[in-house]
Tab-separated table of C-alpha atoms in Angstrom:
chain	number	residue	atom	x	y	z
J	1	MET	CA	35.789	24.464	2.852
J	2	LEU	CA	36.796	20.933	1.410
J	3	PRO	CA	35.912	20.002	-2.005
J	4	PHE	CA	34.244	16.928	-0.854
J	5	GLN	CA	30.984	16.050	0.904
J	6	PRO	CA	32.280	14.488	4.244
J	7	HIS	CA	29.173	12.164	4.573
J	8	ARG	CA	30.390	10.328	1.784
J	9	PHE	CA	32.511	8.202	4.056
J	10	SER	CA	32.635	8.397	7.914
J	11	VAL	CA	33.960	6.646	10.920
J	12	ALA	CA	31.136	5.612	13.300
J	13	PRO	CA	30.792	6.841	16.581
J	14	MET	CA	31.959	3.998	19.100
J	15	MET	CA	31.469	4.146	22.749
J	16	ASP	CA	35.225	3.730	24.536
J	17	TRP	CA	36.730	3.837	21.191
J	18	SER	CA	36.348	6.794	19.019
J	19	ASP	CA	37.682	9.267	21.612
J	20	ARG	CA	39.803	12.219	20.408
J	21	HIS	CA	43.083	10.222	20.398
J	22	CYS	CA	41.436	7.787	18.145
J	23	ARG	CA	39.979	10.596	15.827
J	24	SER	CA	43.671	12.037	15.719
J	25	LEU	CA	45.064	8.729	14.437
J	26	HIS	CA	42.386	8.273	11.884
J	27	ARG	CA	42.983	11.780	10.604
J	28	THR	CA	46.459	10.903	9.993
J	29	LEU	CA	45.033	8.403	7.320
J	30	SER	CA	42.150	10.382	5.741
J	31	ARG	CA	41.952	14.211	5.262
J	32	HIS	CA	38.406	14.045	3.971
J	33	ALA	CA	36.754	11.280	6.354
J	34	LEU	CA	33.990	12.470	8.492
J	35	LEU	CA	34.733	11.221	12.139
J	36	TYR	CA	32.299	10.988	14.930
J	37	SER	CA	32.978	11.629	18.532
J	38	GLU	CA	31.695	8.912	21.202
J	39	MET	CA	28.060	9.454	22.250
J	40	VAL	CA	27.894	12.050	24.733
J	41	THR	CA	24.805	12.636	26.895
J	42	SER	CA	23.244	15.970	26.533
J	43	GLY	CA	23.256	16.135	30.401
J	44	ALA	CA	26.869	15.293	30.559
J	45	VAL	CA	27.668	18.215	27.997
J	46	VAL	CA	25.666	20.684	29.920
J	47	HIS	CA	26.530	19.788	33.734
J	48	GLY	CA	30.017	17.985	33.125
J	49	ASP	CA	33.627	18.757	32.124
J	50	ARG	CA	33.292	19.842	28.728
J	51	GLU	CA	36.694	20.179	27.774
J	52	LYS	CA	37.253	16.582	28.694
J	53	LEU	CA	34.072	15.392	27.238
J	54	LEU	CA	34.260	17.886	23.706
J	55	GLY	CA	37.760	18.926	23.374
J	56	PHE	CA	39.610	17.849	20.332
J	57	GLU	CA	42.840	19.081	18.164
J	58	ALA	CA	42.470	21.957	15.704
J	59	ASP	CA	43.446	19.868	12.563
J	60	GLN	CA	40.719	17.045	13.452
J	61	ASN	CA	37.749	18.673	11.328
J	62	PRO	CA	35.421	17.616	9.846
J	63	VAL	CA	34.165	16.231	13.266
J	64	ALA	CA	30.822	15.598	14.251
J	65	LEU	CA	29.325	15.345	17.903
J	66	GLN	CA	27.083	12.596	18.670
J	67	LEU	CA	24.536	13.540	21.263
J	68	GLY	CA	22.245	11.131	23.509
J	69	GLY	CA	18.939	12.637	24.863
J	70	SER	CA	15.435	12.955	24.342
J	71	ASP	CA	14.763	16.578	26.227
J	72	PRO	CA	14.634	18.907	23.410
J	73	ALA	CA	15.544	22.144	25.525
J	74	GLU	CA	18.596	20.299	27.061
J	75	LEU	CA	19.752	18.866	23.718
J	76	ALA	CA	19.382	22.257	21.963
J	77	LEU	CA	21.907	23.626	24.796
J	78	ALA	CA	24.196	20.755	24.389
J	79	ALA	CA	24.233	21.159	20.536
J	80	ARG	CA	24.908	25.025	20.933
J	81	ILE	CA	27.845	24.255	23.314
J	82	GLY	CA	29.392	21.428	20.615
J	83	GLU	CA	29.271	24.069	18.069
J	84	ASP	CA	31.083	26.320	20.080
J	85	PHE	CA	33.677	23.669	20.446
J	86	GLY	CA	33.982	23.696	16.751
J	87	TYR	CA	32.391	20.413	15.950
J	88	ASP	CA	31.023	20.662	12.208
J	89	GLU	CA	27.840	18.571	12.449
J	90	ILE	CA	25.511	17.420	15.592
J	91	ASN	CA	23.983	14.186	15.518
J	92	LEU	CA	21.237	12.600	17.555
J	93	ASN	CA	21.611	8.949	18.409
J	94	VAL	CA	18.384	6.953	18.001
J	95	GLY	CA	20.137	3.745	17.573
J	96	CYS	CA	22.189	2.562	20.615
J	97	PRO	CA	20.497	-0.581	21.961
J	98	SER	CA	22.158	-0.501	25.522
J	99	ASP	CA	20.073	-0.883	28.728
J	100	ARG	CA	21.447	2.305	30.040
J	101	VAL	CA	20.197	4.248	27.430
J	102	GLN	CA	16.994	2.644	27.418
J	103	SER	CA	16.463	3.387	31.167
J	104	GLY	CA	17.446	7.126	30.112
J	105	ARG	CA	14.878	7.197	27.497
J	106	PHE	CA	17.226	7.944	24.404
J	107	GLY	CA	19.173	5.675	21.662
J	108	ALA	CA	17.105	3.200	19.670
J	109	CYS	CA	14.052	2.970	22.065
J	110	LEU	CA	13.108	6.435	20.377
J	111	MET	CA	12.492	4.610	17.332
J	112	ARG	CA	9.018	4.054	19.102
J	113	GLU	CA	8.664	8.012	19.361
J	114	PRO	CA	9.281	9.557	15.876
J	115	ASN	CA	7.413	12.924	16.760
J	116	LEU	CA	9.387	13.260	20.036
J	117	VAL	CA	12.704	12.484	17.935
J	118	ALA	CA	11.306	15.344	15.282
J	119	GLU	CA	10.890	17.705	18.608
J	120	CYS	CA	14.324	17.406	19.506
J	121	MET	CA	15.645	17.724	15.980
J	122	ALA	CA	13.806	21.107	15.359
J	123	ALA	CA	14.994	22.191	18.974
J	124	ILE	CA	18.618	21.311	17.751
J	125	ARG	CA	18.310	23.075	14.321
J	126	GLN	CA	17.030	26.091	15.832
J	127	ALA	CA	19.849	26.176	18.048
J	128	VAL	CA	22.996	25.817	15.845
J	129	SER	CA	23.975	26.586	12.449
J	130	VAL	CA	25.926	23.355	11.570
J	131	PRO	CA	23.847	20.480	10.226
J	132	ALA	CA	21.792	18.711	12.311
J	133	THR	CA	21.438	14.847	11.665
J	134	VAL	CA	19.869	11.748	13.168
J	135	LYS	CA	21.466	8.317	13.327
J	136	CYS	CA	18.802	5.482	13.804
J	137	ARG	CA	18.027	1.718	13.279
J	138	ILE	CA	15.313	0.541	10.924
J	139	GLY	CA	13.308	-0.274	14.182
J	140	VAL	CA	13.104	-1.996	17.405
J	141	ASP	CA	11.542	-5.123	18.500
J	142	ASP	CA	8.363	-6.000	16.951
J	143	GLN	CA	8.316	-2.975	14.649
J	144	GLU	CA	7.853	-3.350	10.971
J	145	PRO	CA	10.916	-1.597	9.730
J	146	GLU	CA	8.964	-0.613	6.473
J	147	GLU	CA	6.879	1.438	8.740
J	148	SER	CA	8.950	2.464	11.567
J	149	LEU	CA	12.087	3.856	9.544
J	150	PHE	CA	9.852	5.631	7.161
J	151	ALA	CA	7.812	7.217	10.047
J	152	LEU	CA	11.093	8.285	12.099
J	153	VAL	CA	12.553	9.754	8.931
J	154	ASP	CA	9.536	11.522	7.644
J	155	ALA	CA	8.543	13.146	10.966
J	156	SER	CA	12.360	14.373	11.198
J	157	ALA	CA	12.367	15.565	7.586
J	158	ALA	CA	9.158	17.705	8.470
J	159	ALA	CA	11.250	19.323	11.056
J	160	GLY	CA	13.754	20.123	8.658
J	161	VAL	CA	16.161	17.269	8.908
J	162	ASP	CA	17.712	16.379	5.579
J	163	SER	CA	20.617	14.042	6.590
J	164	PHE	CA	20.203	10.381	8.027
J	165	VAL	CA	22.645	7.743	9.055
J	166	VAL	CA	20.685	4.388	9.038
J	167	HIS	CA	22.013	1.067	10.632
J	168	ALA	CA	20.779	-1.286	8.319
J	169	ARG	CA	19.411	-3.715	11.286
J	170	LYS	CA	16.862	-3.667	13.709
J	171	ALA	CA	17.485	-3.445	17.518
J	172	TRP	CA	16.170	-5.863	19.852
J	173	LEU	CA	15.844	-4.144	23.105
J	174	LYS	CA	14.662	-7.358	25.005
J	175	GLY	CA	16.695	-10.371	25.236
J	176	LEU	CA	19.545	-9.362	23.142
J	177	SER	CA	22.957	-7.670	24.528
J	178	PRO	CA	24.256	-4.493	22.700
J	179	LYS	CA	27.130	-7.132	21.519
J	180	GLU	CA	24.525	-9.574	19.987
J	181	ASN	CA	22.538	-6.252	18.413
J	182	ARG	CA	25.564	-5.854	16.170
J	183	ASP	CA	24.858	-9.170	14.430
J	184	ILE	CA	21.281	-9.815	15.092
J	185	PRO	CA	18.746	-9.770	13.292
J	186	PRO	CA	20.138	-9.821	9.903
J	187	LEU	CA	20.841	-6.653	7.998
J	188	ASP	CA	18.421	-5.174	5.477
J	189	TYR	CA	20.374	-3.278	3.126
J	190	GLU	CA	17.736	-3.070	0.391
J	191	LEU	CA	15.451	-1.018	2.773
J	192	VAL	CA	17.785	1.519	3.393
J	193	TYR	CA	18.513	1.648	-0.672
J	194	ARG	CA	14.416	2.152	-0.860
J	195	LEU	CA	14.596	4.910	1.241
J	196	LYS	CA	17.211	7.038	-0.638
J	197	ARG	CA	15.039	6.027	-3.711
J	198	GLU	CA	11.818	6.955	-2.277
J	199	ARG	CA	13.160	9.829	-0.798
J	200	PRO	CA	15.852	11.465	-3.183
J	201	ASN	CA	15.997	14.855	-1.651
J	202	LEU	CA	17.273	13.300	1.397
J	203	THR	CA	20.866	12.438	2.267
J	204	ILE	CA	21.419	8.797	3.375
J	205	VAL	CA	24.231	7.401	4.709
J	206	ILE	CA	24.238	3.502	5.464
J	207	ASN	CA	25.572	1.677	8.259
J	208	GLY	CA	26.098	-1.786	9.453
J	209	GLY	CA	28.309	-4.566	8.598
J	210	VAL	CA	30.446	-2.854	6.183
J	211	THR	CA	34.084	-4.336	6.352
J	212	ASP	CA	36.210	-2.928	3.599
J	213	LEU	CA	36.276	-0.114	0.989
J	214	ASP	CA	34.952	-2.841	-1.792
J	215	ALA	CA	31.823	-2.834	0.008
J	216	VAL	CA	31.732	0.805	0.523
J	217	GLU	CA	32.298	1.743	-3.077
J	218	ALA	CA	29.303	-0.973	-3.845
J	219	HIS	CA	26.908	0.660	-1.356
J	220	LEU	CA	27.773	4.185	-2.795
J	221	ALA	CA	25.900	3.150	-5.788
J	222	HIS	CA	22.579	3.372	-4.068
J	223	VAL	CA	23.296	5.832	-1.267
J	224	ASP	CA	24.995	9.173	-0.512
J	225	GLY	CA	27.443	7.949	2.157
J	226	VAL	CA	28.880	4.675	3.997
J	227	MET	CA	29.724	4.721	7.434
J	228	LEU	CA	32.237	2.144	8.837
J	229	GLY	CA	32.380	1.288	12.199
J	230	ARG	CA	34.424	-1.890	13.848
J	231	SER	CA	36.568	-2.575	10.873
J	232	ALA	CA	37.879	1.027	10.931
J	233	TYR	CA	38.997	0.714	14.350
J	234	HIS	CA	40.471	-2.727	14.032
J	235	GLU	CA	42.057	-2.393	10.748
J	236	ALA	CA	42.781	1.428	10.672
J	237	GLY	CA	45.343	0.876	8.108
J	238	LEU	CA	42.535	0.605	5.356
J	239	LEU	CA	41.508	4.116	5.905
J	240	GLY	CA	44.722	5.153	4.401
J	241	ALA	CA	43.249	4.593	0.859
J	242	VAL	CA	39.800	6.456	1.477
J	243	ASP	CA	40.756	9.835	0.346
J	244	ARG	CA	41.688	8.339	-3.135
J	245	ARG	CA	39.368	5.729	-3.556
J	246	VAL	CA	36.194	7.263	-1.897
J	247	PHE	CA	36.634	10.899	-2.303
J	248	GLY	CA	38.470	10.839	-5.590
J	249	ALA	CA	41.313	12.900	-4.285
J	250	ALA	CA	44.515	13.231	-6.414
J	251	VAL	CA	46.775	11.912	-3.475
J	252	ALA	CA	48.751	8.796	-2.601
J	253	ASP	CA	47.459	6.528	-0.337
J	254	VAL	CA	48.756	6.777	3.141
J	255	SER	CA	50.762	3.966	4.429
J	256	GLU	CA	50.486	2.603	7.995
J	257	PHE	CA	54.249	3.671	8.619
J	258	GLU	CA	53.661	7.176	7.512
J	259	ALA	CA	50.547	7.293	9.741
J	260	VAL	CA	52.809	6.474	12.729
J	261	GLU	CA	55.220	9.150	11.978
J	262	ARG	CA	52.113	11.590	11.598
J	263	TYR	CA	50.740	10.490	14.634
J	264	LYS	CA	53.904	10.729	16.791
J	265	PRO	CA	53.952	14.417	17.197
J	266	TYR	CA	50.573	14.428	18.553
J	267	ILE	CA	51.758	11.648	21.162
J	268	ALA	CA	54.498	13.530	22.180
J	269	ARG	CA	52.397	16.531	22.662
J	270	ARG	CA	49.736	14.798	24.942
J	271	LEU	CA	52.688	13.083	26.805
J	272	ALA	CA	53.925	16.323	27.497
J	273	GLU	CA	50.445	17.162	29.074
J	274	GLY	CA	50.273	13.807	31.232
J	275	VAL	CA	48.359	11.799	29.186
J	276	HIS	CA	49.263	7.968	29.816
J	277	LEU	CA	50.844	6.459	26.560
J	278	ALA	CA	48.519	3.490	26.591
J	279	ALA	CA	45.355	5.720	26.090
J	280	MET	CA	46.960	6.788	22.653
J	281	THR	CA	48.678	3.460	21.457
J	282	ARG	CA	45.658	1.536	22.356
J	283	HIS	CA	43.899	2.707	19.252
J	284	MET	CA	46.777	1.565	17.255
J	285	LEU	CA	46.980	-1.826	17.794
J	286	GLY	CA	45.128	-3.098	14.735
J	287	LEU	CA	47.041	-0.614	12.284
J	288	PHE	CA	49.182	-3.251	10.955
J	289	HIS	CA	46.718	-5.801	10.682
J	290	GLY	CA	47.466	-9.028	8.418
J	291	LEU	CA	51.026	-7.779	7.864
J	292	PRO	CA	54.362	-9.420	9.005
J	293	GLY	CA	55.358	-8.006	12.403
J	294	ALA	CA	51.498	-7.367	13.503
J	295	ARG	CA	51.618	-9.519	16.441
J	296	ALA	CA	55.237	-7.893	17.871
J	297	TRP	CA	53.660	-4.584	17.161
J	298	ARG	CA	50.611	-5.419	19.409
J	299	ARG	CA	52.711	-7.291	22.011
J	300	ILE	CA	55.119	-4.225	22.071
J	301	LEU	CA	52.726	-1.700	22.359
J	302	THR	CA	50.417	-3.364	25.075
J	303	VAL	CA	53.453	-4.557	27.474
J	304	GLU	CA	56.004	-1.977	27.430
J	305	GLY	CA	53.319	1.030	26.821
J	306	VAL	CA	51.420	0.202	29.972
J	307	PRO	CA	53.954	1.115	32.664
J	308	ALA	CA	53.820	4.896	34.232
J	309	GLY	CA	56.393	6.879	32.235
J	310	ALA	CA	56.248	4.788	28.996
J	311	GLY	CA	57.212	7.229	26.064
J	312	ILE	CA	57.493	7.652	22.432
J	313	GLU	CA	60.596	5.205	22.349
J	314	VAL	CA	57.785	2.330	22.712
J	315	VAL	CA	56.294	3.091	19.420
J	316	ASP	CA	59.739	3.454	17.925
J	317	ARG	CA	60.567	-0.212	18.999
J	318	ALA	CA	57.252	-1.578	18.064
J	319	LEU	CA	57.605	0.131	14.430
J	320	ALA	CA	61.420	-1.104	14.155
J	321	ALA	CA	59.808	-4.645	14.870
J	322	VAL	CA	57.304	-4.385	11.952
J	323	ARG	CA	60.240	-3.299	9.707
J	324	GLN	CA	62.555	-5.784	10.419
J	325	ALA	CA	59.458	-8.445	9.807
J	326	LEU	CA	58.840	-6.830	6.673
J	327	GLU	CA	62.516	-6.909	5.609
J	328	ALA	CA	62.809	-10.798	6.607
J	329	ARG	CA	60.034	-11.472	4.294
J	330	GLU	CA	61.586	-9.484	1.451
J	331	ALA	CA	64.590	-11.546	2.014
J	332	ARG	CA	63.047	-14.824	1.855
J	333	PHE	CA	60.949	-13.642	-1.268
J	334	ALA	CA	64.422	-12.500	-2.766
J	335	GLU	CA	66.221	-16.012	-2.091
J	336	ALA	CA	63.192	-18.052	-3.577
């Protein structure tokens, strides 16, 4: 058992991004961060290819499975399957604003049905022994967030749920795309802080608009945990300081170069299983963000990593290009 509380820092569930390859890369950078799966519908888990949807590496824990759905019995079965696969937490999505989830009666539209969410969570809790949590918005459309957020949390808490991840922004299901819903309307961090103050017995994790570890540390003065989304993906290198700065672990930060070396054995294993190189390296494109050689790194991985048969040598060439750029910068500084 880890001596840390994983919810203190987590990487958000992100469709088409936080797959098993991405999580394996992120685990090379942080030992203690809680990693989330992409959202998987309960129906897909029950009826689909479970190994493809749920499988992950033994060293990836702690990792949470996020489910989408609104049928309590089906969610309970999917949760039990997820626990059997080794997930450390089962999370219900009550925040995704896409048209697809609206038509399926799950995601953010469930903010309007707090009693149904509570029923779903009660079923999940009864089905598994790992924590059952909710990820929600503060409201949808014309709801008053002060009412909708507390109604949802209180209903689920009455069903035995004690941990909530709150995206501090309303979702507009009419007239805005999922992309626009990441930036409109404004964030309301203070409401989430208030939720923690008024429900101190609950674990409250804040999400939305967090871009760096300075912001993470600032939020932790008010809530129990912080969930990082797009920045953790596009600038993955920042995760290398999470264990020291957020969890207080007595460890050195993990450099981008060290992360690549740790990730390469995983790449090699999966290549031997027939996985395409680009499926794994696409998650690495932002690893050297802001550093000399970052453009060459991205170019080599995207151009040379796509053809069939591309192997680990592509990663080595990209890494050599970054090292060369860094050495050239150091030489210029030395001359100055």
